[in-house]
Amino acid sequence: MAHHGHTLPVEEPGTLEQNSGQLGTLALYAGVAGLLLAVIIAAISGNWARLQFSYLHNFTFALSISLGALFFVLIQHITRAGWSAVVRRLAEILTNGFVPLVVMFLPILFLVISGSDTLFLWNNPEVASHDPLLNHKQIYLNPTWFTVRAVAYFAFWILCARFYLMTSARQDKTGDIQLSLKMERYAAVSLILFALSLTFGAIDWIMSLDPRWFSTIIGVYYFANANVAFYATLAIMVFMANRNGVLNQTVNAEHRHDIGKLLFGFNCFWAYIAFSQYLLYWYANIPEETMWYMRRQENGWEIISMLLIVGHFVIPFLGLMSRTVKRNPVQLTSWAVFLLVMCWIDLYWLIIPEVSPETPAFGLIDIFSLLGVVGLFTFGLVKLSADFNLLAVKDPRLQESLAFHNI
Amino acid sequence: MSTDVEHQTAAEPQAPPEPSLVGYVAQFDDVPSLMHAAEKTRDAGFKSFDCYTPFPVHGIDEAMGTKPTRLPFIVLCCAAIGSLTALGLQFFTNAWDYKYIISNKPYFSIPADMPVTFELTVLFSAFGALIGMLALNNLPRFYNRIFLIDPFQKVTTNGFFLGIESEDPKFHEEDTKSFLNSLSPTTVVPCMDPHESAALPKLLAPVAVFLLVIGLIPLVLIARMRAIPSDVPRIEILTDMDFQPKAKTQKASPVFADSRTMRPVIPGTLARGDFYEDVAFSEGLQPEQAESVDRSMLLPNAKNPDGTTFNLSTVPWVSELPVEPTDDLMARGQARYNIYCAVCHGMTGKGDGLVSRRAMELQAGTPGIGTWIKPITLYDEPIRNQPVGQLFNTITHGVRKMPGYASQIPIQDRWAIVLYVRALQKAGSATIDQLPAEEQQRLQAEAN
């Protein structure tokens, strides 16, 4: 709104690698060490199944951040959003995570192709042919088709993410407005493909862990969670950057306020979706649907379920509501960390009951898997972002974003 | 009265009160000078002043020193009231005033209440936000004295104004004017209250009365229609599903050729869950020979081809109970017997039930009417000798005048009744020797 008539100064903040210090190296060590320790624990306890589920859990967690980032980039372009120009590059950098993620997906893919049914019961031909329900689903849930789909999802995500990052980086040099318009044009079709790939990805990698269960809302559920995880990550990134003296002149309370609003809004959206799913199952009371919730309502899992209601919704709903909290860097970042943990627990609650219905206790194997997957994910982000500024310095909407004011 | 009116109209119209000063309004050319002026006014300690601009100006609230709005707290209170209203309403209707089980859920179940609670919370919040905002802004207000100032019309195009009201404790006729002039405005104009307004149009009152009377006509008509009796069916504006083309018990149906709404069972069909492979259990027949039995002969008063009555004792009945006789089953059988059988057969099986006794009384009083036959005593030798399968068949299909009870009593319960009848028979035809020794002594002591 308030164009002050003069151009605000823009700093050149440098690249992620320049500003992250030893983060990349540390992340690499942490990632390798984490995965090694997780494997050692699995070997000692002999619980290889738990390792696979923990790995998948943390894989979906890291993936959700990159998916949320990609969605953010697409939405900013298709709506011609002005306020977000100062933080859009951070999201674009986060979408680089698809590259380390596709590497980390290979073990899962290998297990499925080699015929392991530990993660996916539908991959057991014996069970699948005798269970009428699985028999029907075999046309969709089989190793070949699973592989084809996974390749398609990652191909789209990586291509789309690279396109937006590279085009935006090219604009850093030329300042060509046509590039913004081009990105806007591609955003519509990308959003459709994004919705399809995310939904079917969630169906393949989360829902089909219990192949007899079905939920028509699982894609939206994962999408909501991905958005919360992304906005939390974005708030933390902004905070870290500012603490390191980067982006101090560009990202201010107004932008934090908007990130906080979106974090708050998508967290309410998550609660809405989670409750919608629960209410319908609860009302219809159909055994093949309710068994999924039964598993999460006994043997201590009910504590995690209640924790999600209170911790993922009620507490942050009240805590993040205030305008003051959203504009305060420390308070917003605290809530972002809190919600990121809740997103992790939410995915834990989605995935781990399928391997450990008897107890919700999480152990070192979960911590080390988290360290391993997120470590390698971060290492990939830093390495791949060597050439990119932390700010889209010649974005045509940058001035609008700098002058942005919440009413 | 009339003289008063004449006197008033004849009097000189009272002189309107002198216009009084209610504030000063300063006009500015652009946003920065207005902002600057607002900051100065704030710092000078004025409270009752306002800025008027053609569009929202960022930061003007800070420049004016406006306190943060209390609206969020109003909205929060309204939201809480909305939640509690919804929960209370649902608790009252579902769990208190009219308890009704739906889908086997608890009367008061939080998941089912959430959507309504959510909606009412949002609704009350929205009302709170709108009404609270209007109240805090002293709205609705159709008129402001500042409108009378001539340059103020520019406020919708390119005028920026700052007005200080005379209500302000720091307001002073001369000082405030010179203070505003020191802010380098284009003009400073006093805002006067003329204490007069244009008269209402003369036609307003008669038109209002006329419209009021017109508006009352429908209400009067409705009241009249409700008060007087009428033979004409009421006008159905909304039928509320009063007339539904649905099948009703014992009513004719245009859908079927035989016009019967209640459809007879289609031969050879079974209700879901009614298929039993064990014919000993489901029909009381010996499984090996059941196939040769003509089921139509098991119905009451079945005739042989030569016209003689079919002898049911030739059917291969089971002689052992196909269910396990337990105390529970016996208790169940007693309860079912007392409900379904005792009205005719009597509580002990002697055929002296209330229905039977009343029918016999009526028949005795008026000979020649009635065809009631007293049920035979269940202790009779032929009945005692009947295999359990035949007793079961009698309950299922009936015998002579007794109707079948298959539709009312489930199979398991029929066997429970058979078991109880056997117990009655044993008790009713027992000799004293069969009693335990203590009982024998007690009875003998009573007889003596």
Short mmCIF file of C-alpha atoms in Angstrom, two decimals, chain B residues 357-372:
data_model
loop_
_atom_site.label_atom_id
_atom_site.label_comp_id
_atom_site.label_asym_id
_atom_site.label_seq_id
_atom_site.Cartn_x
_atom_site.Cartn_y
_atom_site.Cartn_z
CA ARG B 357 -60.76 -68.70 32.10
CA ARG B 358 -62.46 -65.58 30.78
CA ALA B 359 -63.44 -67.34 27.55
CA MET B 360 -64.90 -70.27 29.48
CA GLU B 361 -66.87 -67.88 31.71
CA LEU B 362 -68.34 -66.09 28.68
CA GLN B 363 -69.23 -69.38 27.04
CA ALA B 364 -70.83 -70.73 30.22
CA GLY B 365 -72.93 -67.56 30.62
CA THR B 366 -74.31 -67.62 27.09
CA PRO B 367 -74.47 -71.18 25.80
CA GLY B 368 -74.20 -71.57 22.06
CA ILE B 369 -71.75 -68.77 21.44
CA GLY B 370 -68.04 -69.08 21.16
CA THR B 371 -65.82 -71.81 19.93
CA TRP B 372 -63.21 -71.69 22.67
#
